[in-house]
XYZ file of C-alpha atoms in Angstrom:
367
model
C 26.697 -21.027 7.369
C 25.549 -24.184 8.600
C 29.209 -26.177 10.565
C 27.794 -29.615 8.133
C 29.122 -27.887 5.370
C 32.044 -25.756 7.136
C 34.365 -29.169 7.616
C 35.850 -30.454 4.403
C 35.587 -34.156 5.127
C 31.721 -34.481 4.611
C 30.757 -35.146 1.582
C 27.708 -34.025 -0.052
C 24.747 -36.167 -2.502
C 23.714 -33.578 -5.324
C 26.179 -31.116 -3.671
C 24.613 -28.271 -5.973
C 21.164 -28.656 -4.888
C 21.692 -29.749 -1.621
C 23.419 -26.268 -1.044
C 21.303 -24.379 -2.756
C 18.570 -25.853 -0.489
C 20.589 -24.852 2.468
C 21.539 -21.695 1.714
C 17.894 -20.828 1.828
C 17.237 -22.274 4.289
C 19.814 -19.820 7.008
C 18.535 -16.801 4.381
C 14.783 -17.455 5.593
C 16.605 -17.799 9.650
C 18.272 -14.652 8.663
C 14.831 -12.089 7.569
C 12.997 -14.527 10.235
C 15.923 -12.541 12.722
C 15.611 -8.780 11.870
C 11.354 -8.918 12.322
C 9.697 -9.641 8.733
C 7.261 -11.427 8.113
C 6.369 -14.795 7.515
C 4.157 -13.575 4.080
C 7.567 -11.205 2.772
C 9.919 -13.949 3.593
C 8.164 -17.322 1.671
C 7.151 -14.685 -1.611
C 10.908 -13.715 -1.396
C 12.505 -17.288 -1.064
C 9.461 -17.968 -3.946
C 11.194 -15.982 -6.119
C 14.843 -16.791 -6.479
C 13.762 -20.551 -6.431
C 11.949 -19.151 -9.168
C 15.197 -17.544 -11.065
C 17.503 -20.726 -10.076
C 14.764 -22.430 -12.088
C 14.256 -20.353 -15.200
C 18.406 -20.190 -15.094
C 18.933 -24.044 -14.949
C 22.146 -22.609 -12.325
C 22.534 -22.576 -9.098
C 24.312 -19.133 -7.435
C 28.068 -19.125 -7.123
C 27.377 -19.487 -11.194
C 25.065 -16.772 -11.882
C 26.314 -13.782 -13.942
C 24.122 -10.343 -14.306
C 23.001 -11.359 -18.364
C 21.342 -13.884 -16.123
C 19.322 -11.355 -14.018
C 18.411 -8.779 -17.107
C 17.172 -11.945 -18.742
C 15.048 -12.816 -15.870
C 13.490 -9.537 -15.953
C 13.195 -9.287 -19.178
C 10.888 -12.327 -20.184
C 8.417 -10.763 -17.198
C 8.048 -7.209 -19.041
C 7.282 -9.578 -22.620
C 4.700 -11.517 -23.410
C 0.568 -11.199 -23.879
C 0.953 -10.199 -19.622
C 4.182 -7.936 -18.275
C 4.293 -7.585 -14.753
C 3.727 -4.385 -13.721
C 7.157 -2.359 -12.603
C 6.118 -2.236 -8.701
C 6.379 -6.479 -9.634
C 9.094 -6.389 -11.332
C 11.099 -4.132 -8.354
C 10.286 -6.375 -6.073
C 11.850 -9.373 -7.886
C 14.613 -7.823 -9.154
C 14.982 -6.792 -5.559
C 15.127 -10.392 -3.637
C 17.208 -11.512 -5.714
C 19.914 -8.523 -4.897
C 18.938 -9.359 -1.254
C 19.888 -12.891 -1.346
C 23.290 -12.573 -3.442
C 23.303 -9.268 -0.529
C 22.734 -12.090 1.942
C 25.723 -15.061 0.140
C 28.101 -12.582 -0.542
C 29.018 -10.724 3.388
C 32.310 -12.584 4.299
C 30.067 -12.851 7.809
C 28.717 -16.111 6.229
C 31.281 -17.476 4.623
C 29.567 -19.071 1.590
C 31.960 -17.378 -0.921
C 34.868 -19.474 1.413
C 32.826 -23.086 0.854
C 31.730 -22.006 -2.469
C 34.999 -21.992 -4.039
C 36.194 -24.877 -2.363
C 33.514 -27.173 -3.457
C 32.525 -25.856 -6.945
C 35.557 -24.102 -7.604
C 32.969 -20.642 -7.831
C 32.119 -17.923 -5.556
C 27.975 -15.978 -5.500
C 28.734 -13.187 -6.794
C 26.545 -9.488 -7.091
C 24.831 -10.130 -9.839
C 21.905 -7.150 -9.783
C 23.397 -2.989 -10.437
C 21.369 0.101 -10.823
C 21.931 -0.270 -14.451
C 19.644 -3.577 -14.621
C 17.417 -3.450 -12.800
C 14.346 -0.872 -12.263
C 14.916 2.789 -10.710
C 14.176 2.671 -6.919
C 12.493 6.062 -6.877
C 9.461 6.984 -5.714
C 9.215 8.562 -9.234
C 6.940 6.031 -10.789
C 5.337 4.471 -8.347
C 1.769 6.489 -9.553
C 0.193 5.600 -12.606
C -0.700 8.549 -15.108
C -4.101 7.507 -15.443
C -4.376 7.593 -11.581
C -5.632 10.388 -9.873
C -7.789 12.229 -7.587
C -11.395 13.324 -7.768
C -12.300 16.534 -8.392
C -15.269 17.871 -6.171
C -17.842 17.325 -8.632
C -16.793 14.038 -9.194
C -17.412 13.023 -5.894
C -20.337 14.499 -5.087
C -21.693 12.468 -8.049
C -20.752 10.080 -6.617
C -21.747 9.899 -3.043
C -25.258 11.649 -4.605
C -26.145 8.099 -6.755
C -25.231 5.621 -3.711
C -27.921 8.022 -1.163
C -30.043 7.654 -3.946
C -29.862 5.036 -4.968
C -30.319 3.461 -0.901
C -33.414 5.279 -1.577
C -34.781 3.753 -3.724
C -33.891 0.627 -2.355
C -35.277 1.188 0.694
C -38.632 2.385 -0.699
C -39.380 -0.745 -2.523
C -38.686 -2.915 0.642
C -35.640 -4.842 -0.765
C -33.155 -6.147 1.620
C -30.399 -4.030 -0.593
C -30.286 -1.254 1.093
C -28.166 -2.298 3.916
C -25.661 -2.956 2.391
C -25.364 -0.316 -0.142
C -25.908 1.968 3.142
C -22.732 0.048 4.412
C -20.548 0.854 1.462
C -21.854 4.721 1.496
C -20.687 4.788 4.788
C -17.154 3.514 4.104
C -16.446 5.727 1.161
C -16.953 8.231 2.683
C -14.993 7.637 5.446
C -11.900 6.009 3.245
C -12.306 10.075 1.822
C -12.962 11.925 5.002
C -9.875 10.329 6.974
C -7.744 8.736 3.484
C -7.602 5.626 4.185
C -5.864 2.611 1.677
C -8.658 -0.133 1.208
C -7.100 -2.681 3.942
C -6.909 0.236 6.656
C -10.360 0.147 6.384
C -11.784 -3.145 5.859
C -9.938 -3.556 9.007
C -11.117 -1.042 11.091
C -12.913 -1.973 14.509
C -15.583 0.384 16.881
C -12.186 -0.191 19.333
C -10.708 1.995 16.589
C -12.167 5.632 17.406
C -11.363 8.490 19.594
C -12.142 11.987 20.959
C -9.123 14.203 20.495
C -9.308 16.547 23.838
C -8.392 19.561 21.546
C -11.429 18.926 19.421
C -14.052 17.824 22.055
C -16.404 18.372 19.693
C -16.352 15.580 17.671
C -17.333 12.946 21.045
C -15.607 9.603 20.189
C -14.987 10.045 16.040
C -11.996 13.703 17.702
C -9.533 11.038 16.028
C -8.612 6.829 14.249
C -5.444 4.114 15.538
C -5.700 2.471 12.398
C -4.057 -0.439 13.771
C -3.395 -2.180 9.318
C -1.332 0.478 8.015
C 1.084 -0.359 4.916
C 4.549 -2.167 6.444
C 7.602 -1.127 4.237
C 10.986 -3.702 4.302
C 8.241 -6.768 5.591
C 7.899 -5.596 8.669
C 4.464 -5.958 8.833
C 1.205 -3.254 9.600
C 2.698 -0.123 10.805
C 0.040 2.541 13.005
C -0.622 5.807 12.923
C -3.255 8.062 14.023
C -5.207 9.970 12.054
C -7.183 13.391 13.473
C -10.466 14.187 12.050
C -10.285 17.056 10.322
C -13.248 20.440 10.011
C -13.197 20.234 6.708
C -14.324 16.497 6.931
C -16.133 17.269 9.941
C -19.338 15.789 8.479
C -17.287 11.845 9.014
C -18.296 12.426 12.738
C -22.255 12.606 12.432
C -21.702 9.318 9.948
C -20.244 7.427 12.712
C -22.474 8.223 15.548
C -25.387 7.197 12.810
C -23.665 3.367 11.807
C -22.219 2.615 14.989
C -24.794 4.454 17.416
C -27.784 4.913 15.926
C -28.517 1.237 15.183
C -27.455 0.552 11.519
C -24.478 -1.152 12.273
C -26.501 -4.016 14.609
C -28.906 -4.655 11.560
C -26.595 -6.938 10.284
C -26.223 -10.524 11.936
C -23.475 -10.792 11.962
C -23.033 -6.732 14.224
C -22.416 -9.772 17.968
C -19.183 -11.479 16.507
C -16.552 -8.996 16.104
C -15.736 -5.704 16.945
C -15.674 -4.901 12.677
C -17.121 -1.630 11.788
C -18.642 -2.747 8.889
C -19.316 -6.799 9.134
C -21.504 -8.979 6.224
C -24.258 -10.628 6.125
C -22.090 -14.059 6.153
C -19.303 -13.065 8.174
C -18.298 -10.711 11.198
C -16.676 -8.867 8.230
C -16.564 -7.434 4.699
C -13.872 -8.480 2.730
C -11.622 -6.977 1.752
C -12.273 -7.320 -2.444
C -15.625 -6.345 -1.576
C -15.669 -2.767 -1.286
C -13.447 -2.178 -3.691
C -15.722 -4.286 -5.988
C -18.706 -2.466 -4.482
C -16.706 1.047 -5.492
C -16.257 0.041 -8.974
C -19.238 -0.632 -9.449
C -20.586 2.920 -8.442
C -17.849 4.060 -10.452
C -19.514 3.016 -13.125
C -22.625 4.041 -12.741
C -22.273 7.399 -12.400
C -19.537 7.018 -16.599
C -16.359 8.139 -14.496
C -13.352 6.759 -15.744
C -12.023 2.738 -14.342
C -9.108 3.615 -13.697
C -10.306 5.261 -10.153
C -10.864 3.098 -8.311
C -10.979 3.266 -4.255
C -7.545 3.614 -3.785
C -8.192 7.136 -5.478
C -10.270 8.798 -2.333
C -7.082 8.681 -0.940
C -5.790 11.268 -3.466
C -8.536 12.983 -3.890
C -7.730 13.002 0.659
C -4.677 14.102 -0.063
C -5.359 16.650 -2.809
C -7.902 19.076 -0.977
C -6.476 19.004 1.915
C -2.792 20.888 0.524
C -5.607 22.914 -1.723
C -7.706 24.096 1.459
C -3.877 25.351 3.130
C -2.844 22.646 5.140
C 0.756 21.507 5.995
C 2.343 19.543 3.608
C 3.703 17.347 6.478
C 0.965 17.936 8.467
C -0.901 15.662 5.533
C 2.549 13.384 5.466
C 1.385 11.909 7.896
C -2.192 11.857 8.500
C -1.714 9.013 5.810
C 1.761 7.159 6.825
C 3.373 7.721 3.944
C 7.293 7.175 4.284
C 8.305 10.742 2.390
C 6.496 14.022 0.894
C 8.260 12.853 -2.376
C 5.514 9.593 -1.186
C 2.844 12.274 -0.513
C 3.800 14.610 -3.768
C 2.477 12.066 -5.854
C -0.722 11.908 -4.162
C -1.603 16.207 -4.763
C -3.263 16.683 -8.096
C -4.444 19.995 -7.515
C -7.232 22.070 -9.402
C -6.092 24.748 -12.213
C -8.823 26.377 -10.586
C -6.600 26.503 -7.530
C -3.182 26.372 -9.158
C -4.681 30.043 -10.532
C -4.996 32.391 -7.199
C -2.111 30.420 -5.830
C -0.543 32.316 -8.260
C -2.718 35.300 -7.945
C -2.296 36.079 -5.119
C 1.518 35.612 -4.946
C 0.904 38.735 -7.671
C -1.493 40.501 -5.465
C 1.568 39.869 -3.301
C 4.949 41.234 -4.846
C 1.785 44.467 -6.076
C 2.086 45.040 -2.440
C 5.045 44.643 -1.244
C 6.410 47.798 -3.755
C 3.987 49.955 -3.015
C 5.052 49.464 0.362
C 8.348 50.017 0.470
C 7.982 53.368 -1.921
C 5.272 54.656 1.310
C 8.508 53.949 3.927
């Protein structure tokens, strides 16, 4: 609590508004001290401000019913917010209340003396969204099958060939997008991670010298947690996707990337015709166009290539813990949500278990 407010002899004009502003200001300082990004801080403070406007009251007057009505309104109407957004909103209000009710900051003491009431925690398990990963992936989101990926990539390659043969300038942009889609799949990248790749992010894997400088990727813009900013991880090239090595070599060393006039402006892996780096949404739009062209479901977006990477590594027999580190999931349960193995894989697994059980009694009887 600011020292100005701790002096009982200091009066405040429009005390409720000024105290609320100071609460937000001190909460910002606390979040900055925790190392949170300015974007996260601005977003959380914006949610709390929006909640205050909705209730028309101030933190020492808030009650659980207020957050229930606020969240209910967000979920109603013609454009209800997603469950993920709803959870982030309730988190912001809950964290603000937790800050105000912590005895170290003495906001309760001040509010009781000034307003005759104190702030309390109004967000609980029974009136806010569950904090689990069980609903993190929408039901229609899934991995591509191998056949679907073949159709998608073949279509993109054929399109590049047709545009090149016709003398169209579009072929270079289509080639960039085609290689980017395959890198996204071969390394299990998120859209932002893919977009932000630079030439310097690639390096050798000393244990697999055959891959040259494309044995590993340093992902520097991985998704952070709790507003802490980007994290880093290393993604190793695996034998099932080693075809990506030749593609990257062709793109970076074969003179393809340098054909963009903007390529010299930065070391971004994917330059565009107007800037040194393609926009984050551009690759997503291009992928959606390719998906629609081959008649695949609209819910399968660029991020589903990451689901496919996880699924196909699991089907290939990789340890789930290794897959988890490759994609940068904090929890194994999240990796499990990304996995949608085929019925053929399930049947083979069952048959192996049956064969193993049949063989075991025979071994015991012979012994």
